[in-house]
Coordinates of C-alpha atoms and ligand atoms in Angstrom, one line a residue:
Chain A
M74 CA -3.0 -22.5 38.6
S75 CA -0.7 -23.6 41.5
R76 CA 2.2 -21.4 42.6
Y77 CA 5.8 -22.5 42.5
S78 CA 7.3 -22.4 45.8
V79 CA 10.0 -24.2 47.7
F80 CA 7.0 -26.2 49.6
S81 CA 5.6 -27.0 46.1
L82 CA 9.0 -28.3 44.9
L83 CA 9.4 -30.6 48.2
R84 CA 5.7 -31.8 47.9
H85 CA 6.5 -32.7 44.3
A86 CA 9.6 -34.3 44.8
A87 CA 7.9 -36.8 48.0
T88 CA 5.5 -37.9 45.4
G89 CA 7.8 -38.8 42.6
N90 CA 7.4 -35.6 40.5
R91 CA 4.2 -37.2 39.0
G92 CA 2.1 -34.2 39.7
W93 CA 3.4 -31.3 37.9
Q94 CA 1.1 -29.6 35.8
R95 CA 1.4 -27.8 32.2
A96 CA 3.1 -24.4 32.8
W97 CA 0.0 -22.9 30.9
R98 CA -3.2 -24.1 29.3
A99 CA -3.6 -25.5 25.6
A100 CA -6.2 -23.0 24.6
S101 CA -8.3 -23.6 21.3
P102 CA -9.7 -20.4 19.6
K103 CA -12.7 -18.8 20.3
A104 CA -15.0 -16.9 18.2
S105 CA -13.8 -13.6 19.1
Y106 CA -11.5 -11.5 21.8
D107 CA -11.5 -8.1 23.3
V108 CA -7.8 -7.9 22.2
V109 CA -5.8 -10.5 19.8
I110 CA -2.0 -10.4 19.9
I111 CA -0.3 -11.8 16.9
G112 CA 3.1 -13.2 18.2
G113 CA 3.7 -15.5 21.0
G114 CA 7.2 -14.0 21.6
G115 CA 8.5 -12.4 24.5
H116 CA 6.9 -9.1 23.7
G117 CA 3.6 -10.6 22.8
L118 CA 3.4 -12.6 25.9
A119 CA 4.5 -9.8 27.8
T120 CA 1.7 -7.5 26.6
A121 CA -1.0 -10.1 27.1
F122 CA 0.2 -10.4 30.9
Y123 CA 0.0 -6.7 31.6
L124 CA -3.2 -6.1 29.7
A125 CA -4.7 -8.7 32.2
E126 CA -2.5 -7.8 35.2
N127 CA -2.6 -3.7 34.8
H128 CA -5.8 -3.2 32.8
G129 CA -8.0 -6.2 33.6
V130 CA -8.4 -6.9 30.1
R131 CA -8.6 -10.7 30.4
N132 CA -10.5 -11.7 26.9
V133 CA -7.2 -11.9 25.2
A134 CA -5.4 -14.5 22.8
V135 CA -1.8 -14.5 21.8
L136 CA -1.6 -16.5 18.4
E137 CA 1.7 -18.0 17.6
K138 CA 2.4 -19.5 14.5
G139 CA 4.9 -22.1 15.6
Y140 CA 5.4 -22.8 19.4
I141 CA 6.1 -20.1 22.3
G142 CA 10.1 -19.4 22.6
G143 CA 10.7 -20.7 19.2
G144 CA 11.4 -17.3 17.5
N145 CA 14.1 -14.3 18.8
V146 CA 13.0 -14.6 22.3
G147 CA 14.7 -18.1 22.2
R148 CA 17.4 -17.0 19.7
N149 CA 19.1 -14.2 21.1
T150 CA 22.4 -13.8 23.6
T151 CA 20.2 -13.0 26.7
V152 CA 22.1 -9.3 27.4
I153 CA 20.0 -6.9 29.5
R154 CA 21.3 -3.4 29.9
S155 CA 20.1 0.3 29.9
N156 CA 23.4 2.1 28.8
Y157 CA 21.5 4.2 26.2
L158 CA 22.5 7.6 25.5
L159 CA 19.5 9.2 23.6
D160 CA 16.4 10.7 25.3
G161 CA 13.4 8.6 24.8
N162 CA 15.8 5.1 24.6
T163 CA 17.8 6.1 28.0
Q164 CA 14.4 6.1 30.1
F165 CA 12.5 3.3 28.6
Y166 CA 15.4 0.8 28.8
E167 CA 15.7 1.9 32.3
F168 CA 12.0 1.2 33.2
S169 CA 12.8 -2.0 31.6
M170 CA 15.5 -2.9 33.6
K171 CA 13.5 -2.2 36.9
L172 CA 10.8 -4.2 35.8
W173 CA 13.8 -7.1 35.1
E174 CA 15.0 -6.5 38.8
G175 CA 11.4 -7.5 39.9
M176 CA 10.2 -10.3 37.0
S177 CA 10.8 -13.5 38.7
A178 CA 8.8 -12.3 41.8
A179 CA 6.0 -10.9 39.4
L180 CA 5.6 -13.8 37.6
N181 CA 6.3 -16.6 40.2
F182 CA 8.9 -18.2 37.8
N183 CA 12.7 -17.6 37.7
V184 CA 14.1 -16.2 34.8
M185 CA 17.3 -16.6 36.1
F186 CA 17.9 -13.0 36.0
S187 CA 21.6 -12.3 36.6
Q188 CA 23.0 -8.9 37.0
R189 CA 26.5 -9.7 36.7
G190 CA 27.8 -6.2 35.1
Q191 CA 28.4 -5.5 31.5
L192 CA 31.4 -3.4 30.3
V193 CA 32.2 -2.3 26.9
T194 CA 36.0 -1.7 26.4
A195 CA 37.5 1.5 24.7
H196 CA 40.4 1.7 22.7
S197 CA 41.2 5.1 22.2
A198 CA 41.3 8.4 24.4
D199 CA 38.3 9.5 21.8
Q200 CA 36.3 6.4 22.6
L201 CA 36.6 6.6 26.3
D202 CA 35.2 10.4 26.0
T203 CA 32.6 9.3 24.2
F204 CA 31.7 6.8 27.2
T205 CA 32.0 9.4 29.6
H206 CA 29.5 11.4 27.7
R207 CA 27.3 8.4 28.1
A208 CA 28.0 7.7 31.7
N209 CA 27.4 11.2 32.5
V210 CA 23.8 11.2 30.6
M211 CA 23.1 8.0 32.3
R212 CA 24.0 9.2 35.9
S213 CA 21.7 12.4 35.1
N214 CA 19.4 10.0 34.4
G215 CA 19.6 7.9 37.7
I216 CA 21.2 4.9 35.8
D217 CA 24.4 3.4 37.3
A218 CA 27.3 3.9 35.2
E219 CA 31.3 3.8 36.0
I220 CA 33.9 4.8 33.8
L221 CA 37.0 2.6 34.2
D222 CA 40.6 3.1 33.4
R223 CA 43.1 0.7 31.9
D224 CA 44.1 -0.6 35.1
S225 CA 40.7 -1.2 36.3
V226 CA 39.5 -2.9 33.4
R227 CA 42.6 -5.3 34.1
K228 CA 41.8 -6.2 37.4
L229 CA 38.1 -6.9 36.5
V230 CA 38.8 -8.9 33.4
P231 CA 42.6 -9.8 33.0
Y232 CA 41.9 -12.3 30.6
L233 CA 41.6 -9.8 27.7
D234 CA 44.4 -9.1 25.5
F235 CA 46.5 -6.5 27.6
S236 CA 49.8 -7.3 25.6
D237 CA 52.1 -5.4 23.8
T238 CA 51.0 -6.8 20.6
A239 CA 47.1 -6.2 21.3
R240 CA 45.7 -4.9 17.8
F241 CA 43.5 -2.3 19.6
P242 CA 44.9 -1.5 22.8
I243 CA 42.6 -0.9 25.8
H244 CA 42.2 2.4 27.0
G245 CA 39.6 1.9 29.6
A246 CA 35.7 0.7 29.8
I247 CA 32.3 1.9 30.3
F248 CA 30.9 -0.3 33.2
Q249 CA 27.1 -0.8 34.3
G250 CA 27.0 -3.0 37.5
R251 CA 23.2 -3.9 37.1
A252 CA 23.4 -5.0 33.6
G253 CA 23.2 -8.8 32.9
T254 CA 21.6 -11.6 31.5
A255 CA 18.4 -13.6 31.9
R256 CA 17.5 -17.2 30.8
H257 CA 15.7 -16.3 27.5
D258 CA 13.0 -19.0 27.2
A259 CA 12.3 -18.6 30.9
V260 CA 11.0 -15.2 30.2
A261 CA 8.4 -16.5 27.4
W262 CA 7.5 -19.5 29.5
G263 CA 7.2 -17.3 32.6
Y264 CA 5.1 -14.6 30.8
A265 CA 2.8 -17.6 29.0
R266 CA 2.1 -19.2 32.4
A267 CA 1.2 -15.9 34.2
A268 CA -1.0 -14.6 31.4
S269 CA -2.5 -18.0 31.0
G270 CA -3.1 -17.7 34.9
H271 CA -5.1 -14.8 34.4
G272 CA -7.3 -16.2 31.6
V273 CA -5.5 -15.2 28.4
D274 CA -5.8 -17.7 25.4
I275 CA -2.1 -19.0 24.2
I276 CA -2.5 -20.6 21.3
E277 CA 0.3 -22.2 19.4
G278 CA 0.2 -23.7 15.8
C279 CA -2.2 -21.0 14.7
E280 CA -0.4 -18.7 11.8
V281 CA -2.3 -15.5 10.9
T282 CA -2.8 -15.2 7.5
D283 CA -4.7 -12.3 6.9
F284 CA -6.7 -9.6 8.4
V285 CA -10.5 -9.0 8.5
R286 CA -11.7 -5.7 7.6
Q287 CA -15.3 -4.1 8.3
G288 CA -15.1 -0.9 6.2
D289 CA -11.9 0.6 7.2
R290 CA -11.4 -1.0 10.5
I291 CA -9.9 -4.3 11.4
V292 CA -12.2 -6.3 13.3
G293 CA -10.3 -9.6 13.4
V294 CA -7.9 -12.2 11.5
E295 CA -8.0 -15.4 9.5
T296 CA -5.5 -17.8 10.5
T297 CA -4.8 -21.5 10.0
R298 CA -7.3 -22.2 12.7
G299 CA -10.0 -20.3 11.1
R300 CA -11.4 -16.8 11.7
I301 CA -11.1 -15.2 14.8
G302 CA -12.7 -11.6 15.7
A303 CA -10.9 -9.0 17.6
G304 CA -11.7 -5.6 19.1
R305 CA -8.3 -4.6 18.8
V306 CA -5.3 -6.6 17.2
G307 CA -1.7 -6.1 18.3
L308 CA 1.1 -6.9 15.9
A309 CA 4.0 -8.2 17.8
V310 CA 6.1 -10.5 15.2
A311 CA 9.7 -9.4 15.3
G312 CA 11.1 -10.1 11.8
H313 CA 7.7 -10.5 10.2
T314 CA 6.4 -7.5 10.7
S315 CA 6.7 -6.0 6.9
V316 CA 4.8 -9.5 5.5
L317 CA 2.0 -8.6 8.2
A318 CA 1.7 -5.3 7.8
Q319 CA 1.4 -5.2 4.0
K320 CA -1.5 -7.6 4.3
A321 CA -3.1 -4.4 6.4
G322 CA -2.1 -2.1 3.5
L323 CA 0.5 -0.6 5.5
E324 CA 4.2 0.0 4.0
L325 CA 6.8 0.4 6.8
P326 CA 10.6 2.0 7.3
I327 CA 11.6 -1.5 7.9
E328 CA 13.9 -4.4 6.4
S329 CA 14.5 -7.7 7.6
H330 CA 17.9 -9.2 8.1
L331 CA 19.8 -11.7 10.1
L332 CA 21.9 -11.9 13.3
Q333 CA 23.5 -15.1 14.4
A334 CA 24.5 -16.0 17.6
F335 CA 27.3 -18.6 18.6
V336 CA 28.4 -21.1 21.6
T337 CA 31.5 -23.1 22.4
E338 CA 31.9 -26.1 24.2
P339 CA 31.4 -25.6 28.1
V340 CA 34.6 -24.5 30.2
K341 CA 34.8 -23.9 33.8
P342 CA 33.8 -20.6 35.4
L343 CA 35.9 -17.6 33.4
V344 CA 34.0 -14.8 32.3
D345 CA 32.0 -13.3 35.1
H346 CA 30.5 -10.3 33.5
V347 CA 29.2 -9.4 29.9
V348 CA 31.9 -8.3 28.0
A349 CA 31.6 -6.1 24.5
Y350 CA 34.3 -5.2 22.3
G351 CA 34.6 -1.3 21.5
A352 CA 36.7 -2.0 18.6
D353 CA 34.3 -4.3 16.8
H354 CA 31.0 -5.4 17.0
F355 CA 31.4 -8.5 19.3
Y356 CA 30.5 -9.2 23.0
L357 CA 30.4 -12.4 25.0
S358 CA 29.1 -14.1 28.2
Q359 CA 29.3 -17.0 29.8
S360 CA 26.1 -19.6 30.4
D361 CA 25.3 -21.2 33.6
K362 CA 26.4 -24.3 31.6
G363 CA 29.8 -23.0 31.0
G364 CA 29.6 -22.3 27.2
L365 CA 30.6 -19.0 25.9
V366 CA 27.8 -17.1 24.1
F367 CA 28.7 -14.5 21.8
G368 CA 27.4 -12.6 18.7
G369 CA 28.5 -10.1 16.2
N370 CA 27.5 -7.9 13.3
L371 CA 24.4 -8.6 11.3
D372 CA 24.9 -10.8 8.0
G373 CA 24.1 -7.5 5.8
Y374 CA 21.5 -8.0 3.6
N375 CA 17.8 -8.8 3.5
S376 CA 17.2 -12.2 4.9
Y377 CA 13.9 -13.9 6.0
S378 CA 15.7 -17.3 6.2
Q379 CA 16.5 -18.4 10.0
R380 CA 20.5 -19.9 9.0
G381 CA 23.6 -17.6 8.8
N382 CA 26.7 -17.5 6.3
T383 CA 30.0 -18.5 7.3
G384 CA 31.5 -14.8 6.6
V385 CA 30.3 -13.4 9.7
L386 CA 31.4 -16.5 11.4
R387 CA 34.8 -16.0 10.6
E388 CA 34.6 -12.1 11.4
V389 CA 33.2 -12.8 14.6
C390 CA 35.8 -15.6 15.7
E391 CA 38.7 -12.9 14.8
A392 CA 37.1 -10.4 17.0
A393 CA 36.6 -13.1 19.8
I394 CA 40.6 -14.0 19.5
A395 CA 41.8 -10.2 19.3
L396 CA 39.7 -9.5 22.3
M397 CA 40.6 -12.8 24.3
P398 CA 43.6 -14.7 22.6
N399 CA 43.3 -17.4 25.5
I400 CA 40.0 -18.7 23.8
S401 CA 41.5 -19.6 20.4
R402 CA 41.4 -23.2 21.1
L403 CA 37.9 -23.5 22.0
R404 CA 35.7 -25.5 19.9
L405 CA 32.6 -23.9 18.8
L406 CA 29.3 -25.9 19.5
R407 CA 26.6 -24.2 17.5
H408 CA 25.5 -21.1 15.7
W409 CA 22.2 -20.2 14.8
G410 CA 20.2 -17.2 13.4
G411 CA 17.1 -14.9 13.8
I412 CA 15.2 -12.9 11.5
M413 CA 14.9 -8.9 12.7
D414 CA 13.0 -6.0 11.7
M415 CA 15.8 -3.5 11.4
T416 CA 14.6 0.3 11.2
P417 CA 16.2 3.4 9.8
D418 CA 17.2 4.6 13.2
A419 CA 18.0 1.6 15.1
S420 CA 14.9 2.2 17.4
P421 CA 11.9 0.5 17.6
I422 CA 8.6 1.1 16.8
I423 CA 5.2 1.1 19.2
S424 CA 2.6 3.0 17.7
L425 CA -0.9 3.8 16.7
T426 CA -1.3 3.1 13.0
P427 CA -3.2 4.8 9.9
V428 CA -5.2 1.4 10.1
D429 CA -8.2 1.6 12.6
G430 CA -8.0 -1.1 15.1
L431 CA -4.7 -2.2 14.4
Y432 CA -1.4 -1.6 16.8
L433 CA 2.0 -2.1 16.1
N434 CA 5.1 -3.4 18.1
G435 CA 8.0 -4.1 16.0
G436 CA 11.8 -2.8 14.6
W437 CA 13.4 -4.0 17.8
C438 CA 16.6 -4.7 15.5
Y439 CA 18.9 -6.6 17.3
G440 CA 18.2 -5.2 20.8
G441 CA 14.9 -6.1 21.7
F442 CA 15.2 -8.8 24.1
K443 CA 16.2 -6.4 26.9
A444 CA 12.9 -4.2 26.4
T445 CA 10.7 -7.3 26.6
P446 CA 8.7 -6.3 29.7
A447 CA 9.0 -2.2 29.1
S448 CA 7.6 -3.4 25.5
G449 CA 4.9 -5.6 26.8
W450 CA 4.0 -3.1 29.7
C451 CA 3.5 0.2 27.2
F452 CA 2.1 -1.9 24.3
A453 CA -0.5 -3.5 26.8
E454 CA -1.4 0.1 28.0
M455 CA -1.3 1.2 24.2
L456 CA -4.0 -1.7 23.5
A457 CA -6.1 -0.8 26.7
T458 CA -6.5 3.1 26.3
G459 CA -6.2 3.4 22.4
E460 CA -3.3 6.2 23.5
T461 CA 0.1 6.1 23.3
P462 CA 1.9 5.9 26.7
A463 CA 4.2 8.8 27.3
L464 CA 7.6 6.5 27.7
V465 CA 7.2 5.4 24.1
R466 CA 6.0 8.6 22.7
G467 CA 9.2 8.9 20.7
Y468 CA 9.0 5.5 19.2
G469 CA 6.0 6.7 17.0
L470 CA 6.0 5.9 13.0
G471 CA 5.6 9.6 12.3
R472 CA 9.2 10.3 13.5
F473 CA 10.8 9.5 10.4
R474 CA 8.4 12.1 8.5
S475 CA 8.9 14.7 11.0
G476 CA 12.6 13.8 11.7
H477 CA 12.8 13.4 15.6
M478 CA 14.4 10.0 14.9
I479 CA 16.3 8.3 17.6
D480 CA 19.4 7.1 15.9
E481 CA 21.6 5.8 18.7
A482 CA 24.1 4.1 16.2
G483 CA 24.2 7.3 13.9
A484 CA 24.3 5.1 10.6
G485 CA 21.7 7.0 8.5
P486 CA 18.8 5.7 6.9
F487 CA 20.9 2.4 6.1
A488 CA 19.0 -0.6 8.1
W489 CA 21.8 -2.7 7.6
L490 CA 24.5 -0.6 9.2
Q491 CA 22.4 -0.1 12.3
Chain B
M68 CA 28.4 -17.4 1.4
L69 CA 26.5 -16.0 -1.6
R70 CA 27.9 -16.2 -4.9
I71 CA 27.7 -13.3 -7.5
D72 CA 27.9 -13.4 -10.7
C73 CA 29.8 -10.0 -11.5
P74 CA 29.0 -9.4 -15.4
C75 CA 32.8 -7.9 -15.5
C76 CA 34.6 -10.5 -13.3
G77 CA 32.6 -13.5 -13.3
V78 CA 31.4 -15.4 -10.1
R79 CA 32.9 -14.1 -6.7
D80 CA 32.0 -14.4 -3.0
H81 CA 29.8 -12.0 -1.8
S82 CA 32.4 -10.9 0.8
E83 CA 34.1 -8.9 -2.0
F84 CA 30.7 -6.8 -2.5
R85 CA 29.3 -4.1 -0.6
Y86 CA 25.4 -4.2 -0.1
G87 CA 23.4 -1.1 -1.3
G88 CA 20.0 -1.7 -0.3
D89 CA 16.6 -1.8 -2.1
A90 CA 17.1 -1.2 -5.6
T91 CA 13.5 -0.4 -6.6
A92 CA 13.0 2.7 -4.5
E93 CA 12.8 5.5 -7.2
R94 CA 14.5 8.8 -6.4
P95 CA 12.4 12.0 -6.9
A96 CA 13.8 14.7 -9.1
H97 CA 16.0 16.9 -7.4
D98 CA 14.1 19.8 -7.1
N99 CA 11.0 17.8 -6.4
P100 CA 9.1 19.8 -3.1
D101 CA 7.0 16.8 -2.4
L102 CA 8.2 15.5 1.0
D103 CA 6.1 12.3 1.2
A104 CA 7.8 11.5 -2.0
W105 CA 10.9 11.9 -0.1
Y106 CA 10.1 10.2 3.0
H107 CA 9.3 7.0 0.8
Y108 CA 12.4 7.2 -0.9
V109 CA 14.4 7.7 2.2
Y110 CA 12.6 5.4 4.4
V111 CA 10.0 3.0 3.3
R112 CA 10.7 -0.4 2.3
A113 CA 8.6 -3.4 0.7
N114 CA 11.0 -5.7 2.0
P115 CA 9.6 -8.8 0.4
K116 CA 9.9 -12.4 1.7
G117 CA 10.7 -13.9 -1.8
L118 CA 12.0 -11.9 -4.7
H119 CA 14.2 -8.7 -4.0
R120 CA 16.1 -6.5 -6.3
E121 CA 18.9 -5.2 -4.8
F122 CA 22.1 -3.0 -5.4
W123 CA 25.6 -4.7 -4.8
Q124 CA 29.1 -2.8 -5.4
H125 CA 31.7 -5.2 -6.6
V126 CA 34.2 -3.1 -4.2
L127 CA 37.1 -5.5 -4.2
G128 CA 36.7 -6.1 -8.1
C129 CA 35.9 -3.8 -10.7
R130 CA 34.1 -1.6 -8.3
Q131 CA 30.7 -1.8 -10.4
W132 CA 27.4 -1.2 -8.9
L133 CA 25.2 -3.9 -9.8
V134 CA 21.4 -4.7 -9.5
V135 CA 21.1 -8.2 -8.0
E136 CA 17.6 -10.2 -8.2
R137 CA 18.0 -12.5 -4.9
D138 CA 15.4 -14.7 -3.2
T139 CA 15.3 -13.5 0.5
V140 CA 14.1 -17.0 1.8
T141 CA 16.3 -19.4 -0.1
H142 CA 19.2 -16.9 -1.2
S143 CA 19.3 -18.2 -4.7
I144 CA 20.2 -15.6 -7.2
H145 CA 17.8 -14.9 -10.2
S146 CA 19.8 -12.3 -12.2
V147 CA 23.0 -9.9 -12.0
S148 CA 23.2 -6.7 -14.2
F149 CA 24.8 -3.7 -14.2
S150 CA 22.8 -1.1 -12.3
R151 CA 23.5 2.1 -14.5
R152 CA 21.2 3.1 -16.9
R153 CA 21.6 3.7 -20.6
R154 CA 21.0 7.0 -22.1
A155 CA 18.6 7.0 -24.6
Ligands
FAD275 C1 21.3 -14.1 17.5 C2 20.6 -12.6 18.2 C3 20.8 -12.2 19.2 C4 20.0 -11.5 19.8 N1 20.8 -11.0 21.2 C5 20.1 -10.0 21.8 C6 20.7 -9.4 23.1 O1 21.9 -9.8 23.6 N2 20.0 -8.7 23.8 C7 18.6 -8.1 23.3 O2 18.0 -7.1 24.2 N3 18.0 -8.4 22.3 C8 19.0 -9.4 21.6 N4 18.3 -10.1 20.3 C9 16.9 -9.3 19.8 C10 15.8 -9.7 20.6 O3 15.9 -11.1 20.5 C11 14.6 -9.9 19.5 O4 14.7 -8.1 19.7 C12 13.2 -9.6 20.5 O5 13.3 -11.0 21.1 C13 12.3 -9.7 19.7 O6 10.9 -9.8 20.3 P1 9.9 -10.9 20.6 O7 10.7 -11.8 21.9 O8 8.7 -10.7 20.6 O9 10.2 -11.7 19.0 P2 10.0 -13.0 18.9 O10 10.5 -13.9 19.8 O11 10.5 -13.5 17.4 O12 8.4 -13.3 18.7 C14 7.5 -13.0 17.1 C15 7.0 -14.3 17.2 O13 5.8 -13.9 16.2 C16 5.5 -15.3 15.6 N5 4.8 -15.0 14.1 C17 5.5 -14.6 13.0 N6 4.7 -14.5 12.0 C18 3.4 -14.7 12.8 C19 2.2 -15.0 12.2 N7 1.6 -14.8 10.9 N8 1.2 -15.6 12.8 C20 1.4 -16.0 14.3 N9 2.6 -15.6 14.7 C21 3.4 -15.4 13.9 C22 7.0 -15.8 15.5 O14 6.5 -17.3 15.1 C23 7.6 -15.5 16.7 O15 7.5 -16.5 17.7 C24 19.2 -10.9 19.6 C25 18.6 -11.7 18.3 C26 18.9 -12.4 17.8 C27 18.6 -13.1 16.2
ZN276 ZN1 33.1 -7.1 -10.8

């Protein structure tokens, strides 16, 4: 695979850009692989890449029912941050942040990681206190965090509603300067290209329909392109984890719910950071094309349809205008939805399973994009060694039985409230 | 927007209702000491892609808890009934 560089750009420019190769090989399934990964989203592709790169396991296939980047990895609002409070999450997401910081160089692919900084506004003295607690936990873990008072927030983001009539006046904010955004589908493409370069087969248009067992052990998968044998099978199918796990006889603490994203018509540079509204579930950033990209709450009931309803559309627009009245005349260009595994504590599951040969990576709720590199890194280690890496020991399936949940939202066992 | 046909109030937008989750999970008897049964009741979900029996409460109407049978792919609603059980 030829490397991308300034020189390759110039060379191709001089020859009319007719010589570019496919970014990854279009592979056909072999009879069997050491590791089969189900799901060609960011997590599945990152797992394949780190299996080859870190562990030398190259006889690997990623099976994707649609096309690379068509799932949640290409549907999210691209926010990357590591401002988590609870043990387990704090360290994991910071490890992920460090991988983001080196990702474009490691993959030889520009994922346009932009550390523009994220702030979450606080709307009462009490909320600012809890943010201060969070900032202290972050700083004691070596993560950058600042607490801003009202005047400093105003200097940074003067376009928010600081008027006397603001429904929820801004008291301050928590700020993480290293947080930001990345080009989401470039992440899928970059991992796919780098994994393919290591010999991994990326097979699109290949849906896994069942598992092949020998005794109690899973030894392969049935697909729409025939049976494929596997030494180990890793499941990384985002919103469809329950559907496939059931075929393996596993019932999980997961519900599938829908989250929408929204983008406005493009405007001139206006929003320099990622801004999250502490008074409601709402956040926004500005894309490089100029559109304001934002999101809010789940639709709130089980759903496997990748389209949202207008109730949430209205709530999100109300929150947008409450936070930032000057965008009230902007037109919304598009909105879309993605299906997510919601867990009862809002934390992911990276785990061995009671089914021999089957490994689980799911339950990302709506925060799994930022986790993509760390998730792939750790899941690859799990698939290569059969052991649970220290960094994800808190994400095991057993935590719901033992009571060691990592309940960041504190919403209890109600998936749709997380 | 889902439209739920409340047996008390008639057809209303789902924004009048509060979602209550899976209606098939069976609560163990109050004095049941079996941790596994409680684990299943509190956490484990079938999460079907297709027909789902679920609770909704008509909070902005009659405040009754209902059981709604809804398809999680098409959102079509197959039945709505009261969730309270009749005493024998
Ligand atoms: C609207 C929205 C906004 C979000 N915003 C953010 C955000 O700002 N920050 C953040 O960190 N996270 C965010 N998320 C969450 C994040 O996108 C996901 O948690 C994460 O991308 C999930 O992992 P993935 O990339 O592997 O999933 P996906 O890209 O969905 O990959 C799973 C793949 O599995 C495939 N698949 C399913 N079933 C089968 C089968 N039977 N056989 C073969 N393949 C199969 C699917 O086609 C899919 O491509 C958001 C999500 C949504 C929907
Ligand atoms: Zn009613």
